[in-house]
Amino acid sequence: MESFSIHVTASKLGQLQSRTEIQGLFESLCAIIWQSISRIRDGPEPKIITICKKGEEKKEGLVGNNRVISVVKVDHSIKEANPSDLASLIKNKTIDERLKIDEAIEKDHGVSDIVVYGANLTFVNMEGADLYGFNWKGHKSTIVSYLIDGVGDVGTIVVLPTGPNDSSKDGLEGRIVNMTLPEDEIMKLKFELSKEWSIA
């Protein structure tokens, strides 16, 4: 497995959204990358993906993990699908897997490791994370990176904000997309994203 990042500027995100007519930046990027990986990957297409995103806020004083881990399943070709349809599935047709994960952990008394990131092709939404809010002696972060280690062999894509210095006139921020994928797919994916979407 190898990791690499791409920077998608605010203006490029605007172009992608108008071209695909997809609501939601995270969903747009997921749909485009999912389809691109399906096109370059040898073997069967990844017809099940995992989506990890922030859940509802806990009530004040309550501590807990509020990540939502869900899956999207399709029974048709991803390669030939309309990216807008894929994004709609990601936005509206996820299946919550948290109960299944809790049951699996409880069943073997928390002894086994459960691979969440990369067991399926996994997309992690970190858009709402306040990565640039840290202030140290009057200095703020200008570039922040986030990487998930111990990824399963199918791959993980993490979508992060680029920060306040990469905003368009309408307030749209760019995104950094960190990908951890099988090493032999990286150059092919970069080429596919560049050819089809002018990103990479």
mmCIF file of N, CA and C in Angstrom, residues 135-140:
data_model
loop_
_atom_site.group_PDB
_atom_site.id
_atom_site.type_symbol
_atom_site.label_atom_id
_atom_site.label_comp_id
_atom_site.label_asym_id
_atom_site.label_seq_id
_atom_site.Cartn_x
_atom_site.Cartn_y
_atom_site.Cartn_z
ATOM 1 N N ASN A 135 -3.976 27.228 17.387
ATOM 2 C CA ASN A 135 -3.220 28.480 17.448
ATOM 3 C C ASN A 135 -2.118 28.310 18.484
ATOM 4 N N TRP A 136 -0.869 28.513 18.066
ATOM 5 C CA TRP A 136 0.255 28.386 18.984
ATOM 6 C C TRP A 136 1.044 29.682 18.976
ATOM 7 N N LYS A 137 0.967 30.405 20.074
ATOM 8 C CA LYS A 137 1.668 31.683 20.238
ATOM 9 C C LYS A 137 1.376 32.633 19.070
ATOM 10 N N GLY A 138 0.116 32.688 18.688
ATOM 11 C CA GLY A 138 -0.302 33.598 17.627
ATOM 12 C C GLY A 138 -0.108 33.069 16.218
ATOM 13 N N HIS A 139 0.397 31.854 16.073
ATOM 14 C CA HIS A 139 0.621 31.264 14.751
ATOM 15 C C HIS A 139 -0.411 30.172 14.497
ATOM 16 N N LYS A 140 -0.972 30.181 13.294
ATOM 17 C CA LYS A 140 -1.941 29.158 12.902
ATOM 18 C C LYS A 140 -1.336 28.266 11.823
#
